[in-house]
PDB file of C-alpha atoms in Angstrom:
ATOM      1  CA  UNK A   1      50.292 -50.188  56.944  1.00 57.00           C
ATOM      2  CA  UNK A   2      49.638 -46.842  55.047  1.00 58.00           C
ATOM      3  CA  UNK A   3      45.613 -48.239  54.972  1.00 54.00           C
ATOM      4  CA  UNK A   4      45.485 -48.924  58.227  1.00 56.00           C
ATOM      5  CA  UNK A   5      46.919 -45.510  59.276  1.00 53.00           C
ATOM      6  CA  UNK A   6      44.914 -44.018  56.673  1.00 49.00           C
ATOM      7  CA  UNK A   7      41.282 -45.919  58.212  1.00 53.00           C
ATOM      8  CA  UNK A   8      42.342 -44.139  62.311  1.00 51.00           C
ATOM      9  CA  UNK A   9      42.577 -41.235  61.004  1.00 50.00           C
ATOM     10  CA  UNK A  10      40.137 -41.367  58.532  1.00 51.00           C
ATOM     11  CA  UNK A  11      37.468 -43.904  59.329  1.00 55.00           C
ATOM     12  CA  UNK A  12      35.120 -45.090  56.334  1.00 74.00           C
ATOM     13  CA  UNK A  13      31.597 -46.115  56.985  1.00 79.00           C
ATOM     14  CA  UNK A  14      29.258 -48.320  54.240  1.00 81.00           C
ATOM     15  CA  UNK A  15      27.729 -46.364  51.728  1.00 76.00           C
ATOM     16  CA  UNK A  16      24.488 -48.335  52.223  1.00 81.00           C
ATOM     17  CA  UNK A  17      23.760 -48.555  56.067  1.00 84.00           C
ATOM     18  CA  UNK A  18      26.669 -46.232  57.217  1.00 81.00           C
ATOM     19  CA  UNK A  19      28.352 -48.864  60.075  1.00 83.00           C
ATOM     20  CA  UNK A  20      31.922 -48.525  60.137  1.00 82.00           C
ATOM     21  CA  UNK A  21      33.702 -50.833  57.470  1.00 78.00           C
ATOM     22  CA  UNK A  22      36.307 -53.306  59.106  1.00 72.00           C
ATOM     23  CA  UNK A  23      39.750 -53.113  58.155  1.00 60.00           C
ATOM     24  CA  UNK A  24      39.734 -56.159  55.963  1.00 52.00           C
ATOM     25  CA  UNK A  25      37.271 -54.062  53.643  1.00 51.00           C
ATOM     26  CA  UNK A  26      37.762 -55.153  49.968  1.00 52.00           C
ATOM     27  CA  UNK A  27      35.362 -52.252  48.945  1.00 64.00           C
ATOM     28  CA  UNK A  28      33.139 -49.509  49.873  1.00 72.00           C
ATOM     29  CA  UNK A  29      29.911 -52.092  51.024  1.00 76.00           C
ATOM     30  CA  UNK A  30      30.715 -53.944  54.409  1.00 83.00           C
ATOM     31  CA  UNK A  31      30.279 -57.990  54.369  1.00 81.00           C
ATOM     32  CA  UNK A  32      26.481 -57.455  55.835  1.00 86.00           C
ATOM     33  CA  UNK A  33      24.951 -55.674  53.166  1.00 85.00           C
ATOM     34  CA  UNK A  34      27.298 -57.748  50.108  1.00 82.00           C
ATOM     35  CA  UNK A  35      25.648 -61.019  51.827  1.00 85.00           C
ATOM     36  CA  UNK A  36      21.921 -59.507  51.354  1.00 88.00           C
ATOM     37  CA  UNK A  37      22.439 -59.566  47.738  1.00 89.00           C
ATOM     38  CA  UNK A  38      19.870 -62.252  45.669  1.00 92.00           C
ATOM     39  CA  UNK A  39      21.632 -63.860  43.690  1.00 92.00           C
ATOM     40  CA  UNK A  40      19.206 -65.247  40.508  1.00 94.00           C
ATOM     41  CA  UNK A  41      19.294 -69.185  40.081  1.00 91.00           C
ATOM     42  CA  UNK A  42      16.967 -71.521  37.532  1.00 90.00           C
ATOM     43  CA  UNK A  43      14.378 -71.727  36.698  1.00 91.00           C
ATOM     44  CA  UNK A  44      13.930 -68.839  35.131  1.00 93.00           C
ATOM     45  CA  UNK A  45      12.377 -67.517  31.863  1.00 94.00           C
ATOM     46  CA  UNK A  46      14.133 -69.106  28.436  1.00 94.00           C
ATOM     47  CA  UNK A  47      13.632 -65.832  27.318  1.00 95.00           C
ATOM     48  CA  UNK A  48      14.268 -63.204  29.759  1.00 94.00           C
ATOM     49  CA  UNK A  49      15.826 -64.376  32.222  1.00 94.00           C
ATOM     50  CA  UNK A  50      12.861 -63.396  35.077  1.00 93.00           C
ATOM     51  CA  UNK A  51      13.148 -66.014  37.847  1.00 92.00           C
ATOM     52  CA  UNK A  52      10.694 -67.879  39.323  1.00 88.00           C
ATOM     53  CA  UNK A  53      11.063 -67.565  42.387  1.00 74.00           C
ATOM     54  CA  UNK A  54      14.792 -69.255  43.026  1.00 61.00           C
ATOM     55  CA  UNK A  55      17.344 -66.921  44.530  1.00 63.00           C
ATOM     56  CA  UNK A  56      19.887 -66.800  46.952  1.00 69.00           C
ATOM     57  CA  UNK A  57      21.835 -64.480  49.207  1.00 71.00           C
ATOM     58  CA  UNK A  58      24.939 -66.419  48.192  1.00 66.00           C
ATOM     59  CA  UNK A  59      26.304 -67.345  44.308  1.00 62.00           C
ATOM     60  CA  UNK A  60      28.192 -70.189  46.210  1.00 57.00           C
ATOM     61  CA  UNK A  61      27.213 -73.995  44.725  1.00 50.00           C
ATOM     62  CA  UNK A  62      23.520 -74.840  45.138  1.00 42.00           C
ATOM     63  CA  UNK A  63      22.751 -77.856  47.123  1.00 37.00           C
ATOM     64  CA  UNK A  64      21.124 -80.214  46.194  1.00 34.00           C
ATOM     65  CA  UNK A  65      17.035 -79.987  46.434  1.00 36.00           C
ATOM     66  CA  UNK A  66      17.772 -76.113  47.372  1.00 42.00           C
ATOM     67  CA  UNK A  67      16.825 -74.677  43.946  1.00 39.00           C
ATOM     68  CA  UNK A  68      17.694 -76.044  40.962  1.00 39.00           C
ATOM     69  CA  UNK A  69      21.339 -75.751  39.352  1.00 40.00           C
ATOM     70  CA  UNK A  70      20.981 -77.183  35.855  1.00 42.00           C
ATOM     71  CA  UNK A  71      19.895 -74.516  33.801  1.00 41.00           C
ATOM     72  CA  UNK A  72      18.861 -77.461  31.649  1.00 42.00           C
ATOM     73  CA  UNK A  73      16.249 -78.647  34.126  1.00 43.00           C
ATOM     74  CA  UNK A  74      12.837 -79.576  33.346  1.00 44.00           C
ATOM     75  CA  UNK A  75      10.360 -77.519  35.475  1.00 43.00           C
ATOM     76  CA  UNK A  76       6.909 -77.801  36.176  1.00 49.00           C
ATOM     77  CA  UNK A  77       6.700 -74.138  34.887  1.00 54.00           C
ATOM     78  CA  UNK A  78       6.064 -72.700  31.774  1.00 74.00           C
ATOM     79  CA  UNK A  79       9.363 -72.214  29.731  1.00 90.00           C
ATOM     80  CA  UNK A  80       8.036 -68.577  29.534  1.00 92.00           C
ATOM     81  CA  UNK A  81       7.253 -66.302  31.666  1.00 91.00           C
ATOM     82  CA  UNK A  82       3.560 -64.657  31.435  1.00 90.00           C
ATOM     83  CA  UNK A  83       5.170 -61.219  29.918  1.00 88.00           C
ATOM     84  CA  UNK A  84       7.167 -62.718  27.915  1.00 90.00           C
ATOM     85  CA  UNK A  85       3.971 -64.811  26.311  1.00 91.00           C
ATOM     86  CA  UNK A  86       1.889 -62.008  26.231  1.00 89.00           C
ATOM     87  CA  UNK A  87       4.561 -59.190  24.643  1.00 87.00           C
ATOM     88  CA  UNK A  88       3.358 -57.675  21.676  1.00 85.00           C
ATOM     89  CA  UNK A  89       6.599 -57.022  20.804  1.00 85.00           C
ATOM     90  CA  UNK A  90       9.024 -58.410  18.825  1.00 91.00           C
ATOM     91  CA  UNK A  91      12.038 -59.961  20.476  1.00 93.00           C
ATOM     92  CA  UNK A  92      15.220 -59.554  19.182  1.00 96.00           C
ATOM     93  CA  UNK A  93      17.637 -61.328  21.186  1.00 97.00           C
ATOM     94  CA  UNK A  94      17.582 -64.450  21.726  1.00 96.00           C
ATOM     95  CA  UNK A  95      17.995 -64.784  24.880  1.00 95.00           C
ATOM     96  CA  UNK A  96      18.482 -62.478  28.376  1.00 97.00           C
ATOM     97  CA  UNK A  97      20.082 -63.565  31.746  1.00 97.00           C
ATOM     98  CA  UNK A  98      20.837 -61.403  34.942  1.00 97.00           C
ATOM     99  CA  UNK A  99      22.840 -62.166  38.083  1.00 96.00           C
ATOM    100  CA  UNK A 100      20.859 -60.588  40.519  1.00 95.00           C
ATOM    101  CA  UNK A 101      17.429 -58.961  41.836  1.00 95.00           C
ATOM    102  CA  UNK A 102      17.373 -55.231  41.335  1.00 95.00           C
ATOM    103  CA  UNK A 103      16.465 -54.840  45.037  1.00 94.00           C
ATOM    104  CA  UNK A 104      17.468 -53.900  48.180  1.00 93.00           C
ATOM    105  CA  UNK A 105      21.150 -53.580  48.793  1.00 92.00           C
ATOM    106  CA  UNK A 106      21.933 -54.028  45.125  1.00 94.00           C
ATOM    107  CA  UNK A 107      19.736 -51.696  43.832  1.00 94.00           C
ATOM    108  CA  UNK A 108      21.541 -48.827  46.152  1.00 93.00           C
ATOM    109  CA  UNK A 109      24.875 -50.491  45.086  1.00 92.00           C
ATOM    110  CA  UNK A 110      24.385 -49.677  41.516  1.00 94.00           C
ATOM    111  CA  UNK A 111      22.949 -46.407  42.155  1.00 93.00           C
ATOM    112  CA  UNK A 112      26.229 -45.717  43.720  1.00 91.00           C
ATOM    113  CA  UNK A 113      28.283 -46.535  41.256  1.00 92.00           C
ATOM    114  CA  UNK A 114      26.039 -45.303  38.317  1.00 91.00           C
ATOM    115  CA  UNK A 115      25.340 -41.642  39.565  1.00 90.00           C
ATOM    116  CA  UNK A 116      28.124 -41.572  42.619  1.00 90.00           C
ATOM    117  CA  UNK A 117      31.454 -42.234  41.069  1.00 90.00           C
ATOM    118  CA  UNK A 118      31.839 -45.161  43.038  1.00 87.00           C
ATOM    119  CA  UNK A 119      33.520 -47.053  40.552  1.00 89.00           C
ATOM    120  CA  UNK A 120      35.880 -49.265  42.722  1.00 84.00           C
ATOM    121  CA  UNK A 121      32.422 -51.561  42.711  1.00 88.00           C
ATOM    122  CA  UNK A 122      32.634 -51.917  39.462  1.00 91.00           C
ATOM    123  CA  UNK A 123      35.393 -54.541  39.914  1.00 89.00           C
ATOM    124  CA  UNK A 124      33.078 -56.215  42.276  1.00 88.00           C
ATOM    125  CA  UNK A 125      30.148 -56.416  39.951  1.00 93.00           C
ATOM    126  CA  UNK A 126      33.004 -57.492  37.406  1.00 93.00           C
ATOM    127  CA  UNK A 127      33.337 -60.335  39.472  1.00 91.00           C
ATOM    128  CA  UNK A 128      29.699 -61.537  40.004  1.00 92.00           C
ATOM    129  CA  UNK A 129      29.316 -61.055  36.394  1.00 95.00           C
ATOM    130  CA  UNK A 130      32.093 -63.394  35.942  1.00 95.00           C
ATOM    131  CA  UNK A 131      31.185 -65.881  38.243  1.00 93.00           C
ATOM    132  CA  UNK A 132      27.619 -65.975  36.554  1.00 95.00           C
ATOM    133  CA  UNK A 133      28.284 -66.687  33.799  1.00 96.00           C
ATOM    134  CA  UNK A 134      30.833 -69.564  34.007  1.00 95.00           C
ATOM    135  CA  UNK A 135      28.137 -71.306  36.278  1.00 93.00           C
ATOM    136  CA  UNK A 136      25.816 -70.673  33.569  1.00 93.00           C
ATOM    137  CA  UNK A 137      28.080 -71.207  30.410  1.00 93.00           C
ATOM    138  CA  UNK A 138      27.140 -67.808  28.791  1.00 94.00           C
ATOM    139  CA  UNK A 139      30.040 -67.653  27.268  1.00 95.00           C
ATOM    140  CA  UNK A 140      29.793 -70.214  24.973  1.00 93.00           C
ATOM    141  CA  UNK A 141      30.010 -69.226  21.410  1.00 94.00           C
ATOM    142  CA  UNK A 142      30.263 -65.717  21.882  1.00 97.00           C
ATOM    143  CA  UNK A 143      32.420 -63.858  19.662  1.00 97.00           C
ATOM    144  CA  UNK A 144      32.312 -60.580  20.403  1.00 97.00           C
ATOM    145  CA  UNK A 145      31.496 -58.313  23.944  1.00 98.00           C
ATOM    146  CA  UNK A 146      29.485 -54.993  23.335  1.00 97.00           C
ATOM    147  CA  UNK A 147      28.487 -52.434  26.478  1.00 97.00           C
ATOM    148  CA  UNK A 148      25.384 -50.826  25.932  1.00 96.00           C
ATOM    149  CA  UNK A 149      26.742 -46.726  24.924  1.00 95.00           C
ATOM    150  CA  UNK A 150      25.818 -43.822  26.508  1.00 93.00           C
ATOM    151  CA  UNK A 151      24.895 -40.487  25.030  1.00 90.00           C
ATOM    152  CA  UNK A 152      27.906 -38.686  24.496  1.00 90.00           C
ATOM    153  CA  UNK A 153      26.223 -36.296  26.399  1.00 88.00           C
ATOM    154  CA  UNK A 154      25.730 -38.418  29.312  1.00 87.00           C
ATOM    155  CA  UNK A 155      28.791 -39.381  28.914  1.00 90.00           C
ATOM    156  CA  UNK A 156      30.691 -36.253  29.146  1.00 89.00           C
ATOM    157  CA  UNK A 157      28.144 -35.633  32.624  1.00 89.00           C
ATOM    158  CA  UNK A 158      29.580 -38.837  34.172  1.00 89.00           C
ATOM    159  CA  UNK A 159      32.678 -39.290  32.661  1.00 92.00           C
ATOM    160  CA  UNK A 160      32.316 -43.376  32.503  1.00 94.00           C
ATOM    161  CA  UNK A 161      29.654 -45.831  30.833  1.00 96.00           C
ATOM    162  CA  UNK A 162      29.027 -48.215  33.661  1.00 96.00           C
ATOM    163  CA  UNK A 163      28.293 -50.786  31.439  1.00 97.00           C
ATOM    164  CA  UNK A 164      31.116 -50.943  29.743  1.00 97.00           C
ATOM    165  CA  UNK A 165      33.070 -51.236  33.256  1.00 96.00           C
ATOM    166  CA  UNK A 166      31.046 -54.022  33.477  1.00 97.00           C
ATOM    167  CA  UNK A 167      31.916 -55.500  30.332  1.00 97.00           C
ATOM    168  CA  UNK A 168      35.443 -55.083  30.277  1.00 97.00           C
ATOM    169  CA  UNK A 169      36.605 -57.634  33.322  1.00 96.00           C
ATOM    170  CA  UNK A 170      34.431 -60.134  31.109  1.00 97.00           C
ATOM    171  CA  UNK A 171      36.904 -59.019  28.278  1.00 97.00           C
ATOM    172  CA  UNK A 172      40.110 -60.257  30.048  1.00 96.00           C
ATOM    173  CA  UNK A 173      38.153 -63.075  31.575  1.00 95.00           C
ATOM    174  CA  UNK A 174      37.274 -64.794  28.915  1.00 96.00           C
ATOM    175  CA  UNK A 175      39.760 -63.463  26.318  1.00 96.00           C
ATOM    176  CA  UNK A 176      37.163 -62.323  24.223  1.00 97.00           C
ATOM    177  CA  UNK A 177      37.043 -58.872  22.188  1.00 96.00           C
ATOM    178  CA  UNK A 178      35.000 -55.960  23.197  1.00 96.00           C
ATOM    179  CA  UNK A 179      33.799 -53.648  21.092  1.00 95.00           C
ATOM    180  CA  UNK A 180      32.578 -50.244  22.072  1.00 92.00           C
ATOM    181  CA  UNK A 181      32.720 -48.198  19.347  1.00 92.00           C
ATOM    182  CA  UNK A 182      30.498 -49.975  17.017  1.00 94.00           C
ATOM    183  CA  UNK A 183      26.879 -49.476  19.013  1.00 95.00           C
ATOM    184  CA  UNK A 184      26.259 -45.660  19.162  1.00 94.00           C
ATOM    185  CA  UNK A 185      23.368 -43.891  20.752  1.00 92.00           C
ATOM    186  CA  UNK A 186      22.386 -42.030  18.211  1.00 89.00           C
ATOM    187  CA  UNK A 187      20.163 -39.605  20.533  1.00 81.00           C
ATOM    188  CA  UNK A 188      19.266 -38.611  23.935  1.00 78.00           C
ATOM    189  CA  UNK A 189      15.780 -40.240  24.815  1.00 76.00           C
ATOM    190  CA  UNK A 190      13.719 -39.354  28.142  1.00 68.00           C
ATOM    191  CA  UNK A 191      14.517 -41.399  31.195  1.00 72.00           C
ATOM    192  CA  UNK A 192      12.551 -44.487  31.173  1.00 74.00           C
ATOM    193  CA  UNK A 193      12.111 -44.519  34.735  1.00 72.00           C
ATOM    194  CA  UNK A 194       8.788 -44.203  35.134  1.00 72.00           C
ATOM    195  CA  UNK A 195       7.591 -44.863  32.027  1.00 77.00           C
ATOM    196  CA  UNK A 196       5.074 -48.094  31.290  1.00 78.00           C
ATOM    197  CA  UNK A 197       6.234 -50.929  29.492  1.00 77.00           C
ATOM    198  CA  UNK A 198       4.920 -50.058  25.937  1.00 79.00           C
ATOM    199  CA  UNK A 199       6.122 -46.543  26.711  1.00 79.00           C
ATOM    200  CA  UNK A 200      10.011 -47.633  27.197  1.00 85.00           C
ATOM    201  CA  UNK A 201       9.649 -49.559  23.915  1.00 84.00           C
ATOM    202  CA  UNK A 202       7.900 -46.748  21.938  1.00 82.00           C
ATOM    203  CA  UNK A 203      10.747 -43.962  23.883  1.00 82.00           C
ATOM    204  CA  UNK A 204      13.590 -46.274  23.031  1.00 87.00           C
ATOM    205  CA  UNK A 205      12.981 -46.837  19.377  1.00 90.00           C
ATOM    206  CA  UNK A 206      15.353 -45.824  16.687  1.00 91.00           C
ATOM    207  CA  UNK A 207      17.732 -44.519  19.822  1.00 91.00           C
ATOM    208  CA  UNK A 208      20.709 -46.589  18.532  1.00 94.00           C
ATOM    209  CA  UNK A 209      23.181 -46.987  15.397  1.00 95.00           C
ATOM    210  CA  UNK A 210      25.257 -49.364  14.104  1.00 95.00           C
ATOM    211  CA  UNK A 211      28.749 -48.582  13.032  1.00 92.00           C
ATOM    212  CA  UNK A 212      30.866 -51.294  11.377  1.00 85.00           C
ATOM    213  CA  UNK A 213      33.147 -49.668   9.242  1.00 86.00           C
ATOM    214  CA  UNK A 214      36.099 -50.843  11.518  1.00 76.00           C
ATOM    215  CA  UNK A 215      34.498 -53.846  13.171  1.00 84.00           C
ATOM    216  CA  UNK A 216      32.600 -56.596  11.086  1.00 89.00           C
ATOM    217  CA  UNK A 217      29.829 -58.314  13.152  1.00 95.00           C
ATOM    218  CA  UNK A 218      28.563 -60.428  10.232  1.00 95.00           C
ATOM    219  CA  UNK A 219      27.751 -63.600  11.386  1.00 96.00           C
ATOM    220  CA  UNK A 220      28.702 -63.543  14.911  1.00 96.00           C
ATOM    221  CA  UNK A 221      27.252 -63.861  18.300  1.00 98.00           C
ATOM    222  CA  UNK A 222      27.466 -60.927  20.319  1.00 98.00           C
ATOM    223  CA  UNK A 223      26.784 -61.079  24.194  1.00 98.00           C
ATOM    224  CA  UNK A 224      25.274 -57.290  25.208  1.00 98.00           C
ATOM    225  CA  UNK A 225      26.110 -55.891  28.268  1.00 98.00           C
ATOM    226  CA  UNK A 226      23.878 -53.394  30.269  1.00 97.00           C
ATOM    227  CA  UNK A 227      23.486 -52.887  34.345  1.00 96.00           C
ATOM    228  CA  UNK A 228      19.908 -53.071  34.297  1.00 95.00           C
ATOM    229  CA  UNK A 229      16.993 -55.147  32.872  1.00 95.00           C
ATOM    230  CA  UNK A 230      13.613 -53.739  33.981  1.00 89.00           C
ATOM    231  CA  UNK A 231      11.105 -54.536  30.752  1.00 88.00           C
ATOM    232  CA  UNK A 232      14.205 -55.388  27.892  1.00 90.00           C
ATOM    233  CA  UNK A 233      13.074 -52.054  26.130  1.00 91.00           C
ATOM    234  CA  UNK A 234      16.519 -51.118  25.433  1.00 93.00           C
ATOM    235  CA  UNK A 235      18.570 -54.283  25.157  1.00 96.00           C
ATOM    236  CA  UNK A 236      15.739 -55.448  22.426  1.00 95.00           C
ATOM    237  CA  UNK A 237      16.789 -51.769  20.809  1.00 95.00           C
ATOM    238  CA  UNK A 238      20.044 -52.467  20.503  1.00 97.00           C
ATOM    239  CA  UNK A 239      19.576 -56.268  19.812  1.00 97.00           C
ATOM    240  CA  UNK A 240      17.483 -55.374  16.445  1.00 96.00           C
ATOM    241  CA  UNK A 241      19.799 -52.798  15.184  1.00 96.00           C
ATOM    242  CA  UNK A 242      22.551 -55.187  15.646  1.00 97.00           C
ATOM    243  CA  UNK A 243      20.880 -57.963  14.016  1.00 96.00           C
ATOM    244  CA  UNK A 244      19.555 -55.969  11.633  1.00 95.00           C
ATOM    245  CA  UNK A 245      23.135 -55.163  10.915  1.00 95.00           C
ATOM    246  CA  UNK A 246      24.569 -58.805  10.444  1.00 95.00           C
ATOM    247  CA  UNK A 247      25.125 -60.157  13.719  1.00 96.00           C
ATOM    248  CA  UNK A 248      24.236 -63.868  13.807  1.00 97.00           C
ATOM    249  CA  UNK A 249      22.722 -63.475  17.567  1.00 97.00           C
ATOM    250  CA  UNK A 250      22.856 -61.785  20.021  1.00 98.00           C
ATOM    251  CA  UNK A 251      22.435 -62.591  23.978  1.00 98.00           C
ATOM    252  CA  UNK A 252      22.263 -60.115  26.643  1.00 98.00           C
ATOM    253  CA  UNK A 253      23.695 -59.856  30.133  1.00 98.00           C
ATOM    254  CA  UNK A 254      22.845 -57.135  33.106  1.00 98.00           C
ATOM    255  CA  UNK A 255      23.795 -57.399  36.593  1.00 97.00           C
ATOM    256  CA  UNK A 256      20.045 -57.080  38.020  1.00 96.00           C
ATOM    257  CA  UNK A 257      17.161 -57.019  36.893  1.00 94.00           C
ATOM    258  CA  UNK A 258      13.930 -55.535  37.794  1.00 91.00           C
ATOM    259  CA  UNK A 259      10.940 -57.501  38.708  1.00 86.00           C
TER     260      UNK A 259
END
């Protein structure tokens, strides 16, 4: 009742194309813009993650002859994509896999909740991350859950790591630990917006430290968690120092990614 008085008096439009949110609103996006969302379905890239070209508006169950569902699928396509064959550099996870296309209505969703303060999406974006991955079993054999850190300097600016919102309904989810504490960024780096591919590599490198004098990660298989993929510059960062550290594997998952 208090909502209802509260959305007379105080009407609340989407943040994305401003039309009045109905009363049933669950967050700050109305229903239109949520169901413009592509969703990313296999085939994609055994390595990255980069679809080709099978996506939905919709994460509900594929039918069948829409797009494929197994993940396991043979494809005509090349289990790589042509990046991914022709990267020069070394890959340190094993593999990468994102829910949706950094586009659109999701790309000024995140931007929202990333620079805005609009973190009642996060719990939203918790749940497509959720739903993701249980219809593609990335949880299996994962021991531990790490966010990709902020600066503490960025951090103090925005006073939450996104990622780690993220990371945490996968936490209770799955019953699995997260760690936060044990990646550090060790120092502030230029935006990578903007930047070319070997560029966000070379800007990235040695931007991350490992800390496990409270948390061992010998041996086990650590899922990463970041927002955004655009060319894997920084989850393959924090993937070597991490390996390079002990952990057995380590997997990476971002809400979008950028084609």
């Amino acid at each position: 009742m208090i909502r209802e008085i509260f959305d007379i008096i105080f009407p609340v439009n989407c943040k994305v194309c401003d039309k009045p949110l109905e009363k049933s609103r669950y967050s700050c996006l109305c229903a239109e813009c949520w169901n413009q969302i592509k969703f990313i379905f296999p085939p994609v890239c055994k390595r990255c993650g980069k679809p080709f070209n099978a996506f939905r508006n919709s994460l509900a169950p594929v039918i069948a002859g829409d797009v494929v569902a197994d993940s396991s699928a043979k494809t005509k396509q090349s289990d790589f994509c042509l990046e991914c064959k022709q990267s020069k550099n070394t890959f340190y996870f094993k593999c990468a896999r994102s829910a949706g296309i950094y586009e659109g209505v999701l790309r000024e969703a995140i931007h929202l909740f990333k620079y805005k303060n609009k973190r009642s999406l996060g719990k939203h974006f918790g749940e497509i991350l959720v739903n993701y991955a249980q219809r593609e079993n990335i949880m299996v054999d994962i021991d531990i859950i790490i966010p990709v850190p902020l600066h503490k300097s960025r951090l103090q600016e925005r006073d939450y790591n996104q990622s780690e919102i993220l990371a945490s309904f996968l936490k209770d989810k799955f019953n699995l630990p997260m760690h936060k504490n044990i990646l550090k960024r060790s120092k502030q780096t230029q935006s990578q917006v903007g930047l070319k591919r070997n560029e966000r590599f070379e800007n990235i490198k040695d931007a991350f430290i490992v800390d496990t004098t409270k948390n061992n990660i010998t041996d086990k298989s650590i899922l990463l968690i970041d927002d955004i993929m655009t060319t894997g510059a920084t989850i393959n960062e924090c993937a070597r120092v991490l390996t390079e550290s002990g952990a057995k594997e380590v997997n990476v998952l971002t809400l979008a990614r950028d084609l």
